Short mmCIF file of C-alpha atoms and ligand atoms in Angstrom, two decimals:
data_model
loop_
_atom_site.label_atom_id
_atom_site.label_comp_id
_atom_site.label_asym_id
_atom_site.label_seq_id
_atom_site.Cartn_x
_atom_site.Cartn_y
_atom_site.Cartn_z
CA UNK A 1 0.00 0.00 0.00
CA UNK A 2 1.36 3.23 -0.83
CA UNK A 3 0.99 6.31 2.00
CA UNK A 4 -1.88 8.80 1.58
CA UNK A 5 -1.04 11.44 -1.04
CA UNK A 6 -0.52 15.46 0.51
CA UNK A 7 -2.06 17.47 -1.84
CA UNK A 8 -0.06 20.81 -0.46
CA UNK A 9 -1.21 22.68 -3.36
CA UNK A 10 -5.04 22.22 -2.53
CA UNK A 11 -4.39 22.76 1.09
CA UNK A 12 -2.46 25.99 0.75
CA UNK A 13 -3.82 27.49 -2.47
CA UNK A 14 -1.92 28.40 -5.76
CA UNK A 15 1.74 29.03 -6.06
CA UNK A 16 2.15 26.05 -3.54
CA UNK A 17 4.21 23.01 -4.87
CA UNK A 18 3.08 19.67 -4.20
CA UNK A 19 4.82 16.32 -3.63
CA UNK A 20 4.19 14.36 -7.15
CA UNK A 21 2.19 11.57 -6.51
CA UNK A 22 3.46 8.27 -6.89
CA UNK A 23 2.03 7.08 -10.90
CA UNK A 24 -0.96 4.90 -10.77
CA UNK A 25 -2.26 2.60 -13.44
CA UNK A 26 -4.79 5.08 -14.46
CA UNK A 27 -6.09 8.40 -12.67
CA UNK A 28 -9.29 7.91 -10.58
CA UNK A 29 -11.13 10.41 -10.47
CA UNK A 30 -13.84 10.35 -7.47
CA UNK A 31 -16.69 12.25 -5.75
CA UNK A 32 -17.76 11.29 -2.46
CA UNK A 33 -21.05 11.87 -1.00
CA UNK A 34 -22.85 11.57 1.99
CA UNK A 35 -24.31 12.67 5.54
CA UNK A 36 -21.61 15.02 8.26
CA UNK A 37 -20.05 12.25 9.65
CA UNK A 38 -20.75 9.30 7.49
CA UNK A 39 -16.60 8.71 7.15
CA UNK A 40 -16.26 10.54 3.73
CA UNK A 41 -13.09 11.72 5.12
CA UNK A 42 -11.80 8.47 6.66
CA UNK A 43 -12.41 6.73 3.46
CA UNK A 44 -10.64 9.40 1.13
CA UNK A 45 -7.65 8.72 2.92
CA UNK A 46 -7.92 5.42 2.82
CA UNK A 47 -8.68 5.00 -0.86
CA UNK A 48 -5.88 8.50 -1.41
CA UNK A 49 -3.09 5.39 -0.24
CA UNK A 50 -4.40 2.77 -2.00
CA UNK A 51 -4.77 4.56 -5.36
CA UNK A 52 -2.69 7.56 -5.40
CA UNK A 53 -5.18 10.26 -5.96
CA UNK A 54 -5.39 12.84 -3.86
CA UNK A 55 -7.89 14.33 -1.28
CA UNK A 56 -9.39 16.98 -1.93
CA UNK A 57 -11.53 18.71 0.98
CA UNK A 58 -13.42 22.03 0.65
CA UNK A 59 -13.62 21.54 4.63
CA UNK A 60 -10.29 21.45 5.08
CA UNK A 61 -9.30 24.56 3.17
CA UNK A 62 -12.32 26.40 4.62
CA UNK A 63 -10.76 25.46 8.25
CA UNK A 64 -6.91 26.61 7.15
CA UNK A 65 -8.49 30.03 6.82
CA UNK A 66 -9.64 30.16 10.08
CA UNK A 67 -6.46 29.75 11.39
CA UNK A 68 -5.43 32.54 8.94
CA UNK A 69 -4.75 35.48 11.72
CA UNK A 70 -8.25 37.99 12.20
CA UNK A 71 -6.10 40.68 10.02
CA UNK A 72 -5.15 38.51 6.95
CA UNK A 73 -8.80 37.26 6.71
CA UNK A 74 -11.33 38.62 3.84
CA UNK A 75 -14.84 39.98 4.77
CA UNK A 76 -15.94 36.75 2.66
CA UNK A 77 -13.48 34.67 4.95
CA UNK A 78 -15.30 35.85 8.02
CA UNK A 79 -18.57 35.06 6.61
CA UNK A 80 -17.43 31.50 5.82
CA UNK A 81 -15.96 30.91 9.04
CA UNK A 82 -19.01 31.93 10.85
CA UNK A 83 -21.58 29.70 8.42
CA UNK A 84 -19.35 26.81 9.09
CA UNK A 85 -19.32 27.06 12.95
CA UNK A 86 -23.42 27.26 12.87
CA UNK A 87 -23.49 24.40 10.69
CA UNK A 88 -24.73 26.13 7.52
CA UNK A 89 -23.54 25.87 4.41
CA UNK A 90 -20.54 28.49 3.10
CA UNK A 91 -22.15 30.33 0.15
CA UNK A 92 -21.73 28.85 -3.60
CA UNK A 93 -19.18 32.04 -5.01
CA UNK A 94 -17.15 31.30 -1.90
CA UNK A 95 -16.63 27.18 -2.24
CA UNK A 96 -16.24 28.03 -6.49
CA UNK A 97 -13.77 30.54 -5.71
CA UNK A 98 -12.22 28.16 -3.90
CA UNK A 99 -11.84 24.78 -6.40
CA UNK A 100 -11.41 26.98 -9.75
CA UNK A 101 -8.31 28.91 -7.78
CA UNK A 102 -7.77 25.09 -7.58
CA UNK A 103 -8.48 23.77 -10.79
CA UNK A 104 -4.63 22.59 -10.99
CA UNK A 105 -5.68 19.81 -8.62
CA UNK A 106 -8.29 18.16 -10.98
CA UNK A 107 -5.76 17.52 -13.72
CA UNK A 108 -3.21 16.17 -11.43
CA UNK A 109 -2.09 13.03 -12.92
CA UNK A 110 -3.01 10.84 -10.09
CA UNK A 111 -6.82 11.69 -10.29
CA UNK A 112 -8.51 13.29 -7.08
CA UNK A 113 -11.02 12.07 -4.65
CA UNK A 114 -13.41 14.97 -4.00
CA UNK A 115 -14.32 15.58 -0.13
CA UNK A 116 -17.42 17.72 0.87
CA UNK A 117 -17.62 19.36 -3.01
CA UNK A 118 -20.04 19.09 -4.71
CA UNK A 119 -22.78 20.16 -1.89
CA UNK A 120 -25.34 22.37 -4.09
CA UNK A 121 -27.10 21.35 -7.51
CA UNK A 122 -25.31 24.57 -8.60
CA UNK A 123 -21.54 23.48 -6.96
CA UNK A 124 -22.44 20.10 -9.11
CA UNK A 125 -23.32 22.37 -13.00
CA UNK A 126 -19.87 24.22 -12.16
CA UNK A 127 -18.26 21.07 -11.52
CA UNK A 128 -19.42 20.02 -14.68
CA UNK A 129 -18.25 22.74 -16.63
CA UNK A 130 -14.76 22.96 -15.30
CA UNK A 131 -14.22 19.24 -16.00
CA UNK A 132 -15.63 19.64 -19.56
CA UNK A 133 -13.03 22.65 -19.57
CA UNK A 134 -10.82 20.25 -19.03
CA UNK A 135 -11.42 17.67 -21.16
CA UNK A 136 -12.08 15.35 -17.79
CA UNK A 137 -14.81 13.24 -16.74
CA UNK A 138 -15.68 11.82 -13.27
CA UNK A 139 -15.30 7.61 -12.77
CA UNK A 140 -17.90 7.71 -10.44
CA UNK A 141 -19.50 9.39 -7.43
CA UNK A 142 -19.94 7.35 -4.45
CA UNK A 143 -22.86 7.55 -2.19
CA UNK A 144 -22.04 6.52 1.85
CA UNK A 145 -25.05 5.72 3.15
CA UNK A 146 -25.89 5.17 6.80
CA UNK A 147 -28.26 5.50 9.90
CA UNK A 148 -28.46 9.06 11.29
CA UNK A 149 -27.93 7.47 14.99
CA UNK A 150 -25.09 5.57 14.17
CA UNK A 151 -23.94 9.24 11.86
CA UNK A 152 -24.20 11.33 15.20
CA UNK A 153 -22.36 8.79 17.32
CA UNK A 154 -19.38 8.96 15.24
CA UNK A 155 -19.32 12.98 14.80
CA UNK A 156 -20.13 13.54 19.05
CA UNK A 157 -16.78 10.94 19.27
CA UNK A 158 -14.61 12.76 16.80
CA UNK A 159 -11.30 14.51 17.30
CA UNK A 160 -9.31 15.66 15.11
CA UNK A 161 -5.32 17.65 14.73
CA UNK A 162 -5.88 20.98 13.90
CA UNK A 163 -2.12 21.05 12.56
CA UNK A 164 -1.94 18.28 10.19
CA UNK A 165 -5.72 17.33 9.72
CA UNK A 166 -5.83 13.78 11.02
CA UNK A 167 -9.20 12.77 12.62
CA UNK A 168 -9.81 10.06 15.19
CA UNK A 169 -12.76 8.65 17.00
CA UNK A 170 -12.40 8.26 21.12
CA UNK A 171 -13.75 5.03 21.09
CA UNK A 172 -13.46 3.29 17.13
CA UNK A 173 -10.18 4.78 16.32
CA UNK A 174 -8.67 6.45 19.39
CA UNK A 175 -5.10 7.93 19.28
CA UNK A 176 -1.78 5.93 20.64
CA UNK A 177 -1.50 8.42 23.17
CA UNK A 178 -4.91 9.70 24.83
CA UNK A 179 -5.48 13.77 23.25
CA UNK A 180 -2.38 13.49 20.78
CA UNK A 181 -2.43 13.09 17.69
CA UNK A 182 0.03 9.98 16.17
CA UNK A 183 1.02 11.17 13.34
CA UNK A 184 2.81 15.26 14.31
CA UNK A 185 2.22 15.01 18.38
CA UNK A 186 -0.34 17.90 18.15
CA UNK A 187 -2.62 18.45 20.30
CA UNK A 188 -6.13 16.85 19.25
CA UNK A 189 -9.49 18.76 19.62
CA UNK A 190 -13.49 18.59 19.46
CA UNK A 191 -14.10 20.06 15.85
CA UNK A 192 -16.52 23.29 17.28
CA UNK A 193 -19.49 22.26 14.45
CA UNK A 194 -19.49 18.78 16.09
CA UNK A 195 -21.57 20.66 19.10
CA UNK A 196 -25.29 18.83 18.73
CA UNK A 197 -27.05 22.02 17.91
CA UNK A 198 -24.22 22.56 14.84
CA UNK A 199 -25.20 18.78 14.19
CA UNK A 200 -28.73 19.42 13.90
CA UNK A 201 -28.39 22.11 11.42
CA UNK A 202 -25.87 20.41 9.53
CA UNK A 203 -28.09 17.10 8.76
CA UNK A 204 -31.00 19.62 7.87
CA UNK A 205 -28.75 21.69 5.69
CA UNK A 206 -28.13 18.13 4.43
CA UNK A 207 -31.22 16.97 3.45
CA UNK A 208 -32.24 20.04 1.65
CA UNK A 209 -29.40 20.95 -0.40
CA UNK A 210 -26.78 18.20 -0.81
CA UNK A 211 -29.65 14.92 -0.82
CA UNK A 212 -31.04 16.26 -4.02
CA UNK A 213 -27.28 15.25 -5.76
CA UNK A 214 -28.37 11.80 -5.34
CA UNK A 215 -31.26 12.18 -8.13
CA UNK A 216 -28.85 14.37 -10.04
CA UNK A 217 -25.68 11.84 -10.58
CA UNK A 218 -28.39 8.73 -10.97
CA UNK A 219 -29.47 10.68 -13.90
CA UNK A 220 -25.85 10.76 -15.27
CA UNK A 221 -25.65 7.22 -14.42
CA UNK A 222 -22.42 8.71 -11.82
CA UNK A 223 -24.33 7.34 -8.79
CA UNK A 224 -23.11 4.08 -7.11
CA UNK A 225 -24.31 3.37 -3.59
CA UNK A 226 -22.12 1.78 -0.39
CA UNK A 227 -23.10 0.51 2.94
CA UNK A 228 -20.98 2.65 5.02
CA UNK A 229 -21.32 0.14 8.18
CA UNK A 230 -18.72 -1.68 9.46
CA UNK A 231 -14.67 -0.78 9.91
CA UNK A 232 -12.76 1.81 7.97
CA UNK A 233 -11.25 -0.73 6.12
CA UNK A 234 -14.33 -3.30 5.54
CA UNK A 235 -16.01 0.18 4.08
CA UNK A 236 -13.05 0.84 2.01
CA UNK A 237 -13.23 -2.66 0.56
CA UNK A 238 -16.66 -2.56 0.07
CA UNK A 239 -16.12 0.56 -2.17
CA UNK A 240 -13.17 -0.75 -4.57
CA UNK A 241 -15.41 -4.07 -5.13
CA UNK A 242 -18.48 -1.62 -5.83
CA UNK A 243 -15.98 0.20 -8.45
CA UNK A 244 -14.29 -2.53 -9.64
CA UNK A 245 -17.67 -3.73 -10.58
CA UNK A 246 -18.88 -1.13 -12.18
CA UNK A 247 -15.88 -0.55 -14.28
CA UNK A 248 -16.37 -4.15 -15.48
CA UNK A 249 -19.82 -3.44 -16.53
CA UNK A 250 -18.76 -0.32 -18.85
CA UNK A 251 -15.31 -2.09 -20.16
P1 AP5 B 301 -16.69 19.07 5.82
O1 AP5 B 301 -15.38 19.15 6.45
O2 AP5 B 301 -16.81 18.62 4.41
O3 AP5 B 301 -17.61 18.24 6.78
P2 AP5 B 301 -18.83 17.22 6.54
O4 AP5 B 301 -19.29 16.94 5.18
O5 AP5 B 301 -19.82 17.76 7.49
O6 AP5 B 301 -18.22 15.91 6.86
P3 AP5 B 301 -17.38 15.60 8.06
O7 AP5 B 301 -15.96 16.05 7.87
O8 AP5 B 301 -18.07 16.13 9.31
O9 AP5 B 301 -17.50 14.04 8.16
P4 AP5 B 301 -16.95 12.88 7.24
O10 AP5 B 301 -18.08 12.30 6.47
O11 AP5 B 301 -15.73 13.31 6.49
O12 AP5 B 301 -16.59 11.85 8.37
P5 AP5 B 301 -15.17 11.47 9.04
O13 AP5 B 301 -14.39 10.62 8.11
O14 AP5 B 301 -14.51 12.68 9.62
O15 AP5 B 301 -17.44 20.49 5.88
C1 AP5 B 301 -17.50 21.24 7.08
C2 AP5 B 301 -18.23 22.54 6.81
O16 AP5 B 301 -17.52 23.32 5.83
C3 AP5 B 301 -19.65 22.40 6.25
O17 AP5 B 301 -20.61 22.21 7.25
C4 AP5 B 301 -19.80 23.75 5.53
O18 AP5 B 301 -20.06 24.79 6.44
C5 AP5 B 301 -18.42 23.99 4.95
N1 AP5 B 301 -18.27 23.43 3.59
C6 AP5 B 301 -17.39 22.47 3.20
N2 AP5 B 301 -17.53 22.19 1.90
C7 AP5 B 301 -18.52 23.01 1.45
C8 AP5 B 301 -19.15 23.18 0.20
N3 AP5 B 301 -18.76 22.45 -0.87
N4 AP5 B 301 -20.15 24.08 0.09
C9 AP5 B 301 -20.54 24.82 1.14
N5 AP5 B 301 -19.99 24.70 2.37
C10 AP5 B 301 -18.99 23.80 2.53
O19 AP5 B 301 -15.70 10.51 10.20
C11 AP5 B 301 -16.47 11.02 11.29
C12 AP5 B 301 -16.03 10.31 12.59
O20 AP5 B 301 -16.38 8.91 12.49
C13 AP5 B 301 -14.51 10.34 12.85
O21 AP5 B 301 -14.29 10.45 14.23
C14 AP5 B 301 -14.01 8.99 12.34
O22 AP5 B 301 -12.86 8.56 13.02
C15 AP5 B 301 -15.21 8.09 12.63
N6 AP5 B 301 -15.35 6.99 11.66
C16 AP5 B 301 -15.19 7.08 10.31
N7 AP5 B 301 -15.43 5.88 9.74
C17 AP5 B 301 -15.81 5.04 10.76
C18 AP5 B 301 -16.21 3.67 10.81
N8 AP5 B 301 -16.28 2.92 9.71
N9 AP5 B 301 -16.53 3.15 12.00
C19 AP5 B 301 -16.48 3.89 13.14
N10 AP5 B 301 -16.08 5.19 13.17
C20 AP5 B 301 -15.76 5.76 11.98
#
């Protein structure tokens, strides 16, 4: 297995270099979907080691700029930082700001695994268009499904380093050492829209603007569905089979 691939450039914006990932038989090129706290993350690093594409989180870069100091933020900054830490969605010119000042990142030769974007019918058209600009086409977008319970359990136990972006679980994948995070020693925290009433507002935001991509990749024939039950590793499984098999069926 090869180790999960940094993409530095997505993380810290244009004009930063990132390591090359290592060459893969052929790019994959991914979106994930799914409920706050369903293991999109988990599973995009996962699947970034075991096929060399990279991960590439809208939530992550949104929470870099919060730890951008008060005087180097933007007005549109602020106003993404505070939607995030109610739970609400940042607006669509902000996220599509964002990827095309990113676009780099969706030719990279190792294909990408896309993390919390698309989240709006409109996110998903501009998606479309910058991939057509590029010639590109998705593989597939993959659908974790699971029961809200078992969803909220796993956000109210996450922790996650605030320096390097690893997440844990205090009970399904706790760290080595107890609040520190294995991979730089930072010190790990309670992510601040993990609070129940950020939860809440997050699932609704859910249901009424990022459910309805379901309906819209079925109708591309994108949409391929996995049981996200079960360990890390089971789920990542699960999800190669589900792609192997569908590349079978359109070889
Ligand atoms: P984002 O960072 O994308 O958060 P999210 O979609 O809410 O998803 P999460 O990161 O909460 O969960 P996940 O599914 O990745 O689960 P994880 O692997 O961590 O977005 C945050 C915010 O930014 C949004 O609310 C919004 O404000 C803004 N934003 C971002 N993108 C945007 C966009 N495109 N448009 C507008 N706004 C945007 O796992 C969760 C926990 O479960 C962890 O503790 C993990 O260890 C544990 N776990 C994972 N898998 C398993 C398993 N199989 N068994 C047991 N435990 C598990």
């Amino acid at each position: 297995m090869s180790s999960v691939v940094r993409p530095r450039r997505w993380l810290a914006g244009p004009g930063h270099d990132c390591e090359p990932p290592p060459s893969t038989r052929r790019p994959c090129r991914l979106v994930l979907l799914g409920a706050p706290g369903v293991g999109k993350g988990t599973q995009a690093g996962l699947l970034s080691s075991r096929l060399g594409a990279c991960q590439l989180s809208t939530g992550d870069v949104l929470r870099g700029a919060k730890r951008l100091a008060a005087c180097d933020r933007s007005p549109a900054m602020e106003l993404a930082i505070a939607a995030m830490s109610r739970g609400e969605l940042v607006p669509d010119e902000v996220v599509l700001e964002i990827v095309r000042e990113r676009v780099d990142c969706l030719r990279c030769h190792g294909g990408f695994l896309l993390d919390g974007f698309p989240r709006t019918i409109a996110q998903a058209e501009a998606l479309d268009d910058m991939l057509a600009a590029e010639h590109l086409g998705l593989d597939a977008v993959v659908s974790y499904d699971l029961p809200i319970e078992r969803i909220v359990a796993r956000l109210s136990g996450r922790r996650v380093c605030p320096g390097c972006q690893a997440v844990y679980h205090v009970e399904t994948q706790p760290p080595q050492t107890e609040g520190r995070c294995d991979r730089c020693g930072g010190p790990l925290v309670q992510r601040d829209d993990d609070r129940p009433d950020a939860v809440r507002v997050r699932m609704q935001t859910y249901e009424a603007a990022t459910a309805p991509l379901l309906d819209y990749y079925v109708a591309r024939a994108l949409l391929v569905s996995v049981p996200a039950d079960g360990t890390p590793e089971e789920i990542l499984d699960r999800t190669l089979e589900t792609l192997d098999i569908r590349a079978a069926s359109r070889a």
